[in-house]
Coordinates of C-alpha atoms in Angstrom, one line a residue:
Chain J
X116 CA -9.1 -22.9 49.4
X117 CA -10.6 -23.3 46.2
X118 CA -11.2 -27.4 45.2
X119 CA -8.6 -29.0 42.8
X120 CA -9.7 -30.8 40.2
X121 CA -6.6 -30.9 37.7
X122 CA -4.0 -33.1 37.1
X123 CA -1.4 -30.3 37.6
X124 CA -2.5 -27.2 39.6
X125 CA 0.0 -24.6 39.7
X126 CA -0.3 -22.2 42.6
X127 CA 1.1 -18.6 42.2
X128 CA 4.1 -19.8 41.3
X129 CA 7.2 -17.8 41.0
X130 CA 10.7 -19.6 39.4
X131 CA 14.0 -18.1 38.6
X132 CA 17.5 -18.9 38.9
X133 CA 19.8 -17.8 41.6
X134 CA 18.7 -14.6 42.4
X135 CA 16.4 -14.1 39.5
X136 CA 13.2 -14.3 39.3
X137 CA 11.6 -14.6 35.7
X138 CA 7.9 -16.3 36.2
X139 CA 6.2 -13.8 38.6
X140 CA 2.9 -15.7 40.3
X141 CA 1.3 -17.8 37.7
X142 CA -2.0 -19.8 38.7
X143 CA -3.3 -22.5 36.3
X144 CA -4.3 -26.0 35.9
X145 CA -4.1 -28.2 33.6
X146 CA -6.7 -31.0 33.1
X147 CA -6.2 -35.1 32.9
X148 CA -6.2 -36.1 29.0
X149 CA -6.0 -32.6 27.5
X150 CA -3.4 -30.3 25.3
X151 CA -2.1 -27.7 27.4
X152 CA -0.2 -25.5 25.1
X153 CA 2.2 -23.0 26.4
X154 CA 2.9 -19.9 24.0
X155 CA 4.1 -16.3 24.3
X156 CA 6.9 -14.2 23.0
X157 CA 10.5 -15.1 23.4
X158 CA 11.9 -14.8 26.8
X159 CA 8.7 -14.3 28.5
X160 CA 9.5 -17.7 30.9
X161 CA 7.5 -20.8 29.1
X162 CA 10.8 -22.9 29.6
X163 CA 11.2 -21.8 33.1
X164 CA 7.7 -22.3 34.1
X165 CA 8.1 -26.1 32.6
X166 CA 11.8 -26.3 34.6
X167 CA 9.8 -25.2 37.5
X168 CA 7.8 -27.8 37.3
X169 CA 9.7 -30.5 37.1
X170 CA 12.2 -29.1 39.5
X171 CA 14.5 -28.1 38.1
X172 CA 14.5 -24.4 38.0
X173 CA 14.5 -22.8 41.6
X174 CA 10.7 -22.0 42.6
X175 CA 10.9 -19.0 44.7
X176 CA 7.6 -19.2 45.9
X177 CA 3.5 -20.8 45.2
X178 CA 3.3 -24.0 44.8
X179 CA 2.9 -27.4 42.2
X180 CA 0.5 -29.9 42.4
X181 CA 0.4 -33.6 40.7
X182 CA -2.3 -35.9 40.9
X183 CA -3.4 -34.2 44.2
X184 CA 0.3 -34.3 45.8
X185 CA 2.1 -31.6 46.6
X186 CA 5.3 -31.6 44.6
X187 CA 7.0 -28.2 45.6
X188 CA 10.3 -30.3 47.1
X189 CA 10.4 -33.2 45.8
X190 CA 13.9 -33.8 43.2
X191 CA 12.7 -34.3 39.8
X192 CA 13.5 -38.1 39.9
X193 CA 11.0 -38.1 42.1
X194 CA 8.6 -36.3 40.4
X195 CA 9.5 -38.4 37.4
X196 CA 8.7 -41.3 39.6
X197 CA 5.0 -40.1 39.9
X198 CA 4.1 -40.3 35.9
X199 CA 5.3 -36.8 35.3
X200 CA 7.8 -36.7 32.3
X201 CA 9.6 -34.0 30.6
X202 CA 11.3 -33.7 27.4
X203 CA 13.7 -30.9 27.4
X204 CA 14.5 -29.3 24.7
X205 CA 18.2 -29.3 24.4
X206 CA 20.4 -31.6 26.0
X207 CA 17.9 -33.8 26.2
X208 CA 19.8 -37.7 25.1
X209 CA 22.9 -39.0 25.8
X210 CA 25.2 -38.3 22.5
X211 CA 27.9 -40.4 23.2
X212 CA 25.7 -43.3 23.5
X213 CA 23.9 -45.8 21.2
X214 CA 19.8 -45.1 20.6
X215 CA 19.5 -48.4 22.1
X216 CA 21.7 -47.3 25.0
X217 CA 19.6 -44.3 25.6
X218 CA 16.4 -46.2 25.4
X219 CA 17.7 -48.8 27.8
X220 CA 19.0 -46.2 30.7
X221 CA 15.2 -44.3 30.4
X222 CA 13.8 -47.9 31.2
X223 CA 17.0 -48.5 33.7
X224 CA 14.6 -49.5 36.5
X225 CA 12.6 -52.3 34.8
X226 CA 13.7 -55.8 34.5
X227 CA 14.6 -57.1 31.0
X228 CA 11.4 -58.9 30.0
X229 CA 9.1 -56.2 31.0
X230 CA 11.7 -53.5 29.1
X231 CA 11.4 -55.7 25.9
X232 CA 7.6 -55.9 25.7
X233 CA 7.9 -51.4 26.3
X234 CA 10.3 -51.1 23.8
X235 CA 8.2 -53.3 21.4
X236 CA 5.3 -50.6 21.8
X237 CA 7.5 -48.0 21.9
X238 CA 8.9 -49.0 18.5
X239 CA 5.2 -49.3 17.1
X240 CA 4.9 -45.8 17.8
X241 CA 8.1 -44.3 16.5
X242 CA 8.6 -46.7 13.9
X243 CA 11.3 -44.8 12.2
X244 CA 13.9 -45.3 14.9
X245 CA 13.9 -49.0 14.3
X246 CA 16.7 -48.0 11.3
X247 CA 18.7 -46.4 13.7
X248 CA 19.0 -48.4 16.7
X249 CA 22.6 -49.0 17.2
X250 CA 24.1 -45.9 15.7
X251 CA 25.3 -43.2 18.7
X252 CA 23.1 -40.2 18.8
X253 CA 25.5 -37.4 18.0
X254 CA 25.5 -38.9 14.3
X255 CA 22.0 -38.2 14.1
X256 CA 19.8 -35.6 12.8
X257 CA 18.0 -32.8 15.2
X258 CA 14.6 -34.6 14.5
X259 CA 15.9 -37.9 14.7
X260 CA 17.0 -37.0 18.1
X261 CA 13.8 -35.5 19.3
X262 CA 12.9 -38.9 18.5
X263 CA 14.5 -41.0 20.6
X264 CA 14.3 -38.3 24.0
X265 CA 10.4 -38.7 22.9
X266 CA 10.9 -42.8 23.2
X267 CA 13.2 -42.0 26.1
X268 CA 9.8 -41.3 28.0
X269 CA 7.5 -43.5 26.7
X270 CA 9.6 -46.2 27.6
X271 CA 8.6 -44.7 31.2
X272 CA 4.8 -45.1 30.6
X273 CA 4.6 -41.4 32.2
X274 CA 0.5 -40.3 32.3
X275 CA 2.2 -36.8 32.1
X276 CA 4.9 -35.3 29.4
X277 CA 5.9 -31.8 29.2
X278 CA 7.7 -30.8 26.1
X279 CA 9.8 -27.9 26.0
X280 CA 9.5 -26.7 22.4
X281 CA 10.4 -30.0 20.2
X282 CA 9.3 -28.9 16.8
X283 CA 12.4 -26.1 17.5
X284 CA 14.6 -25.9 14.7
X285 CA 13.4 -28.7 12.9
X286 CA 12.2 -29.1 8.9
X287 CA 8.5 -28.1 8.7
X288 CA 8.2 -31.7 7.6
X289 CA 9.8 -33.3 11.0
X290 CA 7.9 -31.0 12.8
X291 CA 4.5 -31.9 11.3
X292 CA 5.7 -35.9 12.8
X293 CA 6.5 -34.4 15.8
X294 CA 3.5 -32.5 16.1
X295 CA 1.6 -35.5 14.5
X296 CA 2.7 -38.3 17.2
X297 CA 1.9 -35.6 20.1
X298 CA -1.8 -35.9 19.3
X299 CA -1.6 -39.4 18.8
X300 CA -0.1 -39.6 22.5
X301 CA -3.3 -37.7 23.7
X302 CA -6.1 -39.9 21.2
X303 CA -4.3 -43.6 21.8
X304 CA -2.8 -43.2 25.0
X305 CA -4.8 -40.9 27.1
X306 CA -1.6 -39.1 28.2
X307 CA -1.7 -35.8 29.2
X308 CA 0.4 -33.3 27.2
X309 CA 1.8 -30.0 28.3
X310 CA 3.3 -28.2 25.1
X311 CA 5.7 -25.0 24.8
X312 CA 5.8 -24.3 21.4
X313 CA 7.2 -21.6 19.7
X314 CA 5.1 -22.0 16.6
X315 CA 2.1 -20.6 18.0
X316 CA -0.4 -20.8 15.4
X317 CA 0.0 -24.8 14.7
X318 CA -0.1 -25.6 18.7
X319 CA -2.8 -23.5 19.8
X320 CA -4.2 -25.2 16.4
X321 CA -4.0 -28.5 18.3
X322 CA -4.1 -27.7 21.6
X323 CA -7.4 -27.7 24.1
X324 CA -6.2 -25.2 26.2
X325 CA -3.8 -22.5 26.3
X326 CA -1.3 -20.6 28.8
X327 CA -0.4 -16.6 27.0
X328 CA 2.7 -16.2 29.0
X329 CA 4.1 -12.2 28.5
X330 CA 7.3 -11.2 30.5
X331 CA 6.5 -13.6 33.4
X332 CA 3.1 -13.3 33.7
X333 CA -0.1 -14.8 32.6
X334 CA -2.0 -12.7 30.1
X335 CA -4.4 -15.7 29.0
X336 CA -5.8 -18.4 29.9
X337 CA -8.5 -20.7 28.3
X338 CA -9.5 -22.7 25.1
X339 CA -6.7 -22.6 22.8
X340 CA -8.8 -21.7 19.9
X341 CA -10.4 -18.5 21.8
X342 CA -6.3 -17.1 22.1
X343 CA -6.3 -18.1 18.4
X344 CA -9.0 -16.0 17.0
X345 CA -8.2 -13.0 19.7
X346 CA -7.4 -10.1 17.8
X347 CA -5.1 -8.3 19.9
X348 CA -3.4 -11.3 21.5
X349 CA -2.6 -13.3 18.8
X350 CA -1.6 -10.2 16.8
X351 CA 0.5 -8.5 19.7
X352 CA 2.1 -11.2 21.3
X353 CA 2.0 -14.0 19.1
X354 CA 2.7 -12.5 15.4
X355 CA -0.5 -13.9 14.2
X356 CA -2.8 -12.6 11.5
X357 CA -5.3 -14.3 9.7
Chain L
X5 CA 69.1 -52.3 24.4
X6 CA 66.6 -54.7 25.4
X7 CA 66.8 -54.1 28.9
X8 CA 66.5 -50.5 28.0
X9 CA 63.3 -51.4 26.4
X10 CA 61.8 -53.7 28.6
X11 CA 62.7 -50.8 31.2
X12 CA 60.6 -48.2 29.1
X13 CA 57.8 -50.8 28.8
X14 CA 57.1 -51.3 32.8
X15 CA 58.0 -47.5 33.2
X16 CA 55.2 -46.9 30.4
X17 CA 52.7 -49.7 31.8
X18 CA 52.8 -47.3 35.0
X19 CA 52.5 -44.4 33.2
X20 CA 49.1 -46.0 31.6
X21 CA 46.9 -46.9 34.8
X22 CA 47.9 -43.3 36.2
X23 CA 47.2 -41.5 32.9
X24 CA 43.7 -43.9 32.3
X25 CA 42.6 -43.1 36.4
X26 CA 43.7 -39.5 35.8
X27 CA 41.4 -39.5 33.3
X28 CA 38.3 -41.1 34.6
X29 CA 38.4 -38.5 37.8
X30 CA 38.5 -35.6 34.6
X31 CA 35.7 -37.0 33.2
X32 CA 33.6 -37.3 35.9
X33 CA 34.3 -33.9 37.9
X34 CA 36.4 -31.6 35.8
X35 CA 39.1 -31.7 38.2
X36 CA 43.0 -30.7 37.4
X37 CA 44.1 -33.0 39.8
X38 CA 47.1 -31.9 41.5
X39 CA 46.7 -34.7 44.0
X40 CA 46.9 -37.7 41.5
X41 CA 50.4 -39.0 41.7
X42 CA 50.0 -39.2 45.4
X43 CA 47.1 -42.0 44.9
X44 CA 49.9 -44.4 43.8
X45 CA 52.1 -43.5 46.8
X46 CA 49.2 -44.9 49.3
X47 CA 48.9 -47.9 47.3
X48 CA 52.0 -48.8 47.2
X49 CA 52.5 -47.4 50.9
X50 CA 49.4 -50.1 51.4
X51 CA 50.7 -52.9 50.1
X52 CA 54.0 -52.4 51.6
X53 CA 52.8 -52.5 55.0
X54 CA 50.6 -55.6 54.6
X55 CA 53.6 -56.8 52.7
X56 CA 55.3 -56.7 56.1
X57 CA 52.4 -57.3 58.2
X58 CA 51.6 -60.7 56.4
X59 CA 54.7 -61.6 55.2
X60 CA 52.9 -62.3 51.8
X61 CA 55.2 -62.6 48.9
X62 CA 56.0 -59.0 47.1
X63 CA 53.2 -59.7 44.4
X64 CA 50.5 -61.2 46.5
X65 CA 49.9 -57.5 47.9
X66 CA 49.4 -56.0 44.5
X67 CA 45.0 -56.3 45.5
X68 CA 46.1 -54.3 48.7
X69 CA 47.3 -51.5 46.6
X70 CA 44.5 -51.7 44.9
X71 CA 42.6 -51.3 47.8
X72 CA 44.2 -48.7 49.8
X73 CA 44.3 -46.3 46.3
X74 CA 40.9 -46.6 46.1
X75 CA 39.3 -46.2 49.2
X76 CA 41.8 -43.0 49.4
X77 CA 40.5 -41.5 46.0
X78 CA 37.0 -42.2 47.5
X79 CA 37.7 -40.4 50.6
X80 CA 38.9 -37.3 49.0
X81 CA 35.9 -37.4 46.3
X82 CA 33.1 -37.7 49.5
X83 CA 35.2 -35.2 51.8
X84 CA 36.1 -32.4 49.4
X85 CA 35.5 -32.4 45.6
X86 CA 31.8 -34.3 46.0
X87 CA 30.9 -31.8 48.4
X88 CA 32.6 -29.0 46.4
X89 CA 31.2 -30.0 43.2
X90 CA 27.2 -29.6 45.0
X91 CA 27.8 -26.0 45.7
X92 CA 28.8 -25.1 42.5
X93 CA 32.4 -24.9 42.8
X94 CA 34.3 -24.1 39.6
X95 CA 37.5 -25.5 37.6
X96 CA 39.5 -23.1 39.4
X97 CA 38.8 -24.0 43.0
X98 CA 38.7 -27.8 42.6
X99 CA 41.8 -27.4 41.2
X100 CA 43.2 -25.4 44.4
X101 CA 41.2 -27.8 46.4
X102 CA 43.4 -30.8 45.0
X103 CA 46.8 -28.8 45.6
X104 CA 45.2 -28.6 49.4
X105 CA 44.7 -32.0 49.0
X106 CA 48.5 -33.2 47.5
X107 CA 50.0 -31.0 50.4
X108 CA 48.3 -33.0 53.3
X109 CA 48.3 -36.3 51.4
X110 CA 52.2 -36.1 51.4
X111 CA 52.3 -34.7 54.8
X112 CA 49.6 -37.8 56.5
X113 CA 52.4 -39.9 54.2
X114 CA 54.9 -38.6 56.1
X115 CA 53.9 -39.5 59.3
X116 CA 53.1 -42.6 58.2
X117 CA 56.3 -43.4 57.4
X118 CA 57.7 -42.0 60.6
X119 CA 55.6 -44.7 62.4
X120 CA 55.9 -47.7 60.1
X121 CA 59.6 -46.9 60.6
X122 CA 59.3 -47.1 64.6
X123 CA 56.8 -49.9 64.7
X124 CA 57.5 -52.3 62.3
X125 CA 61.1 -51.9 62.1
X126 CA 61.3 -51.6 58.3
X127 CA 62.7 -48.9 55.9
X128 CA 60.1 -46.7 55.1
X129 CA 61.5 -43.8 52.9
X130 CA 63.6 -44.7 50.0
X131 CA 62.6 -48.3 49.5
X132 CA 62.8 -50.8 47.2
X133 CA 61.2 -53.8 46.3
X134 CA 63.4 -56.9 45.5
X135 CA 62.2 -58.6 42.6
X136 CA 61.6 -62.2 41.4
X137 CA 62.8 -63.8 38.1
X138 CA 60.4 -65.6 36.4
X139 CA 61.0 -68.8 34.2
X140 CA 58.6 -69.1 31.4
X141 CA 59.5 -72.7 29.6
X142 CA 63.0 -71.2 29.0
X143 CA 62.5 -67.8 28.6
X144 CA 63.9 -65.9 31.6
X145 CA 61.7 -62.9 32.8
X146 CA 61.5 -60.1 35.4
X147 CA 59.1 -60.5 37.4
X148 CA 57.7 -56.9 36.9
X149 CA 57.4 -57.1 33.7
X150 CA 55.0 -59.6 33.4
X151 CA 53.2 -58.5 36.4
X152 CA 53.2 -55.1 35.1
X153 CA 51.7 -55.8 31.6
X154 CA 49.5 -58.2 32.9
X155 CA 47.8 -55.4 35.6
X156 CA 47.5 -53.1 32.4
X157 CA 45.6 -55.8 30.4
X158 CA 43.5 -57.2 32.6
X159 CA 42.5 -53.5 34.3
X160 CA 42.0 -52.3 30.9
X161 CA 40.1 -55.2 29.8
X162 CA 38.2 -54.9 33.0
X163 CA 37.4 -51.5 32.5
X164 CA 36.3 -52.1 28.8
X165 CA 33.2 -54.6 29.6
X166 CA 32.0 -52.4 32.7
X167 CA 31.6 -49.8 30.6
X168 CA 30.7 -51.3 27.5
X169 CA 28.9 -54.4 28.2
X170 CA 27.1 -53.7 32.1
X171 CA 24.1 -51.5 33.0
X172 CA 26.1 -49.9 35.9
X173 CA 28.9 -49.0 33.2
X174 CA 25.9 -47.4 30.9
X175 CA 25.0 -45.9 33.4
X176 CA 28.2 -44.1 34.3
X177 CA 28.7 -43.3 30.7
X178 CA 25.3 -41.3 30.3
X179 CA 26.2 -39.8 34.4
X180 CA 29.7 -38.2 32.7
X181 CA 28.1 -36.7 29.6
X182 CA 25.2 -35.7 30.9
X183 CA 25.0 -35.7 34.9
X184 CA 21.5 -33.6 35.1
X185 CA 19.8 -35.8 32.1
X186 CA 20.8 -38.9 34.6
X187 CA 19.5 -37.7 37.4
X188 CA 16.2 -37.1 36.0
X189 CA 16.5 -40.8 34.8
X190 CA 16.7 -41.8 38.3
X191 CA 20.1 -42.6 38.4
X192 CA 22.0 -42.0 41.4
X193 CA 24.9 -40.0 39.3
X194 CA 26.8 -39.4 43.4
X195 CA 26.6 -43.2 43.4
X196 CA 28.4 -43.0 40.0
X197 CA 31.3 -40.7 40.6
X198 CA 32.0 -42.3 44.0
X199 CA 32.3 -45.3 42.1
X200 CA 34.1 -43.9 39.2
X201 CA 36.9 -41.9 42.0
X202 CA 37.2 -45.9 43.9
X203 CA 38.1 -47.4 40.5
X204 CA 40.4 -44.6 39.7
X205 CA 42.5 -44.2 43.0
X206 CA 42.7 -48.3 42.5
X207 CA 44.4 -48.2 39.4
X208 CA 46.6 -45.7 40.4
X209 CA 47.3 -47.7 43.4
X210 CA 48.5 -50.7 41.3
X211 CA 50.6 -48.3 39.3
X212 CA 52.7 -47.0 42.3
X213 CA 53.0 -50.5 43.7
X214 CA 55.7 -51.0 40.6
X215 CA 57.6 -48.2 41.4
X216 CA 60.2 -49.0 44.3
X217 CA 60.8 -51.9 41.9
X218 CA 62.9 -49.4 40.1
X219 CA 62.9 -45.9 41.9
X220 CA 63.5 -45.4 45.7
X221 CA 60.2 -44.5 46.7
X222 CA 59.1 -42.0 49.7
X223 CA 56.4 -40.3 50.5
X224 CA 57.2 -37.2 47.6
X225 CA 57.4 -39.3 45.2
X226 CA 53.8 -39.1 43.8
X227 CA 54.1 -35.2 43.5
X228 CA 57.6 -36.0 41.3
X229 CA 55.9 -38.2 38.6
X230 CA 52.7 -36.0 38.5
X231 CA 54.5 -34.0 35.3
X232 CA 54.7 -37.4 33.4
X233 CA 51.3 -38.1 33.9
X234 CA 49.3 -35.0 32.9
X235 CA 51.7 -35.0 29.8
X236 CA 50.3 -38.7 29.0
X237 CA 46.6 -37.7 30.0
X238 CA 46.9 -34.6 27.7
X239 CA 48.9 -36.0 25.1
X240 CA 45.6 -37.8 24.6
X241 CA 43.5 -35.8 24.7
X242 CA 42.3 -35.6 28.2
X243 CA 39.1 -36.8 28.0
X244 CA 39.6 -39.8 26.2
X245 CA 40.4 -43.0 28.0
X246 CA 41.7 -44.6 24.9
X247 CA 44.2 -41.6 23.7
X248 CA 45.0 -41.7 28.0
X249 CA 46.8 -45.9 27.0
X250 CA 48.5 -44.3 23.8
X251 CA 49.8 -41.2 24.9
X252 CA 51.2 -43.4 28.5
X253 CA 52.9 -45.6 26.1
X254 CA 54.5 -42.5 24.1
X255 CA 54.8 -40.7 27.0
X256 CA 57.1 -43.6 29.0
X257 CA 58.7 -44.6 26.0
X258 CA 59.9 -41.3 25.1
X259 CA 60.9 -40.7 28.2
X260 CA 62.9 -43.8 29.0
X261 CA 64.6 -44.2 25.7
X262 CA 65.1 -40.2 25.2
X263 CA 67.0 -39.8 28.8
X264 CA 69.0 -42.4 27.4
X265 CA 70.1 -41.6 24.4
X266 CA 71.0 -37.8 25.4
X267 CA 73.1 -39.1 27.7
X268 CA 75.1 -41.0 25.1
X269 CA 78.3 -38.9 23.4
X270 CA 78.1 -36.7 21.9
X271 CA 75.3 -35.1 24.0
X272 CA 76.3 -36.2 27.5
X273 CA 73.3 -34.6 29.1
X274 CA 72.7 -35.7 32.6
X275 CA 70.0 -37.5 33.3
X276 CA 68.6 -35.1 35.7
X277 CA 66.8 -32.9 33.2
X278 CA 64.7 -36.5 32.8
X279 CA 61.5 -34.2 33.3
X280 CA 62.6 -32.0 29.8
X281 CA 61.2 -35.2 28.0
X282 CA 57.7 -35.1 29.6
X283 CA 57.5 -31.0 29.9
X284 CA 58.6 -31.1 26.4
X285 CA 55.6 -33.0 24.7
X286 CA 53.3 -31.6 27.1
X287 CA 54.0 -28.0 25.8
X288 CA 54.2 -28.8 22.3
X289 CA 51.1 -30.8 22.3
X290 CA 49.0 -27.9 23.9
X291 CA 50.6 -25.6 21.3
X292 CA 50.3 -28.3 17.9
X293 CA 47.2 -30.3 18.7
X294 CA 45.3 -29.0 21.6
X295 CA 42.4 -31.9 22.0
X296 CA 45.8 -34.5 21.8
X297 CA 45.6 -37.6 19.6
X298 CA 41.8 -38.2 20.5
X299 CA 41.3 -35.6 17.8
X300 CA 42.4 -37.8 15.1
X301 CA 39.7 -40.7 15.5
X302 CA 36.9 -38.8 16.8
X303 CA 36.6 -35.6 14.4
X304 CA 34.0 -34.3 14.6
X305 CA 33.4 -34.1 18.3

């Protein structure tokens, strides 16, 4: 048994849905206080793999480790319970529902005092949803709204987010915020980011390390700016020439 | 004419907590449910027999009703559709489940009535409530149709500041839009919808216990008015609670006044095609405005 020293080790794991399997045995781990950036073509399983990690796409086999507990079977609440977070990328707030409403269900568990004091630093670091508090969430804009499902964990004080391509869609200027305030989340915070990103070049860019996923399988693993510079890889898989 | 209206308003007050508690069990499971009008039946079927049992005045047992409503709805929610709804079942079934459901609903009621005839020597199909006549400084007053607006107001009112103004009622907001977003919140959305199916079977409880004030009630009953109050609940728009008040009101009213007036000269209709009045609006509603009077405040959606 080889020693674990990530925060996440992932164990030849296979995940699917019903009786489909899409991420075939993938082994990686990804270290406390580091970018872990997910990348590969479309379709080739990096929102599966995430889903499978939280627990919410059916792992068929291997297994998920957090913090040195095995995670394999536990529901995601618990797993959310733990410090693990994950921002999905669709779906992913309550539209009918005030910002403020949101906000206040992510932090349901906490008592009022402590849930003012998070939202205050919360608010510090998203300090463009202050405007938009009280207005429901389906009048928003899509980068407005990745906003608040971004506050909606940070309200949690999670050591762990995984986000599941949240620059997608957006204005290249949103998505510079976006990419902007993950970083931060690493630097000021010390959390630990895993990133699927469909715009390759600017995560692998600011990610440590980095995850090539091709048709279910892992084609790469290591520093981010190695896959970068790789001729073939980035070329073949990723669309990316210098 | 007054009486006429005053009729159509405690008709249409009934019409409201059945079309609002049809709606809540929509919203939380996606049900077409066949069974609903039979939720009122136990109620009042409840509060009858405490009624008897206690020898409480008629509207002291109205919180029995209540009651016995609820903890029905909740035992069909944990016993078929919760159950149902875990595996995956779709639209289709649930909605076959709930015809499963009406048909031994009525039957259990049945039997029930068979032995609250033998043992508590009381009528027990085709009964009626007696009512009391109010005196309000002057003003003479049915009892019903105080007692009847006053359940719709204060259950509405009630069911605006749980859901508006109290953590649990957030909470069961975010659990019907979104049910696997709340669950990775930690909330316990099976806690919800239990919840949500009590508080629906309740006000439809309250609504049948002011029927045998004016229709002979029995155990089929329930199955009769079930046109009536999927014509409110999608006059409105089916998922909206507040289009589920407005279309009970023009639902009832229409009813009550239209069976009327078409059997005025020179029509002379019988009253018997009653039901053309619901069926009516129903059909053209699905064919003029699909999403029902929701659609006019909430474009958009």
């Amino acid at each position: 048994m080889r020693s674990r020293v990530g925060l996440i080790d992932v164990e030849d794991l296979k995940v699917g849905y019903g009786k489909l399997e899409i991420v075939h045995g993938v082994t990686f781990s990804v270290e406390k206080n580091e970018i872990f950036v997910i990348v590969g073509p479309n379709g080739s399983g990096k929102s599966t793999l995430l889903k499978g990690i939280f627990g919410i796409a059916t792992i068929k086999g291997g297994k998920v480790v957090f913090n040195g507990k095995d995670i394999t079977k536990l529901p995601p609440h618990e797993r959310s319970k733990l410090g693990l977070a994950y921002h999905p990328q669709l779906r992913n707030t309550f539209e009918n529902l005030t910002v403020r409403e949101n906000i206040f269900l992510a932090g349901y568990f906490l008592d009022p005092e402590e849930f003012q004091k998070r939202l205050e630093g919360v608010l510090e670091f998203l300090p463009e949803i202050r405007q938009f508090m009280n207005r429901k969430v389906k009048t928003l804009s899509g980068g407005e709204r990745q906003m608040v499902a971004f506050a909606m964990n940070l309200i949690r004080q999670p050591n762990t987010i995984m986000f599941d391509e949240p620059t997608a869609a957006l204005s290249p200027k949103m998505a510079e915020l976006i990419f902007d305030r993950i970083v931060r989340l690493k630097k000021e915070y010390g959390i630990t980011v895993v990133l699927v990103e469909q715009n390759a070049r600017r995560a692998l860019e600011l990610g440590d390390r980095a995850l090539l996923l091709v048709a279910g399988n892992a084609k790469f693993i290591g520093p981010a700016e190695e896959l970068l510079n790789h001729k073939d890889l980035a070329s073949m898989y990723l669309g990316l020439r210098d | 004419m007054i009486d006429l209206l005053l009729d159509a308003l405690v008709y249409s007050n009934l019409l409201v907590l059945l079309s609002i508690s049809l709606t809540l069990t929509i919203l939380t499971l996606k049900v077409s449910n066949f069974a609903h009008g039979d939720l009122a039946i136990v109620g009042v079927y409840g509060a009858y027999t405490f009624m008897v049992i206690l020898g409480i005045s008629t509207y002291f047992s109205i919180p029995f009703a209540f009651l016995f409503g609820g903890l029905y709805a909740l035992a069909t929610y944990l016993l078929v559709y919760g159950p149902m709804r875990r595996r995956g079942a779709n639209f289709v079934m649930l909605m076959i489940a709930s015809m499963a459901v009406d048909i031994s609903t009525r039957s259990l009621l049945h039997m029930y009535a068979d032995f609250m005839k033998s043992q508590l020597k009381v009528y027990s199909r085709g009964f009626i409530f007696d009512d009391i006549s109010l005196d309000i400084t002057g003003f003479k007053l049915q009892g019903i149709i105080f007692f009847s607006s006053l359940s719709v107001i204060l259950l509405l009112l009630f069911l605006y500041i749980l859901l508006m103004k109290t953590k649990f009622g957030i909470a069961m907001r975010a659990a019907i839009e979104n049910p696997d977003l709340a669950e990775i919140l930690g909330i316990n959305v099976e806690k919800v919808y239990s919840f949500s199916w009590f508080l629906a079977g309740g006000f439809a409880g309250v609504a049948g216990f002011f029927l045998p004030f004016r229709i002979p009630t029995s155990p089929d009953l329930g199955f009769i008015i079930l046109l009536s109050i999927f014509a409110a609940s999608i006059l409105g728009g089916v998922n909206s609670l507040a289009g589920a008040v407005v279309g009970g009101y023009i639902v009832g009213f229409s009813e009550i006044l239209g069976t009327y007036l078409l059997s005025q000269p020179p029509i002379n209709l019988n009253t018997a095609y009653r039901p053309a009045i619901p069926f009516t609006l129903l059909i053209l509603t699905l064919m003029l405005m699909p999403k029902g009077l929701a659609s006019l405040w909430s474009k958009g959606e």
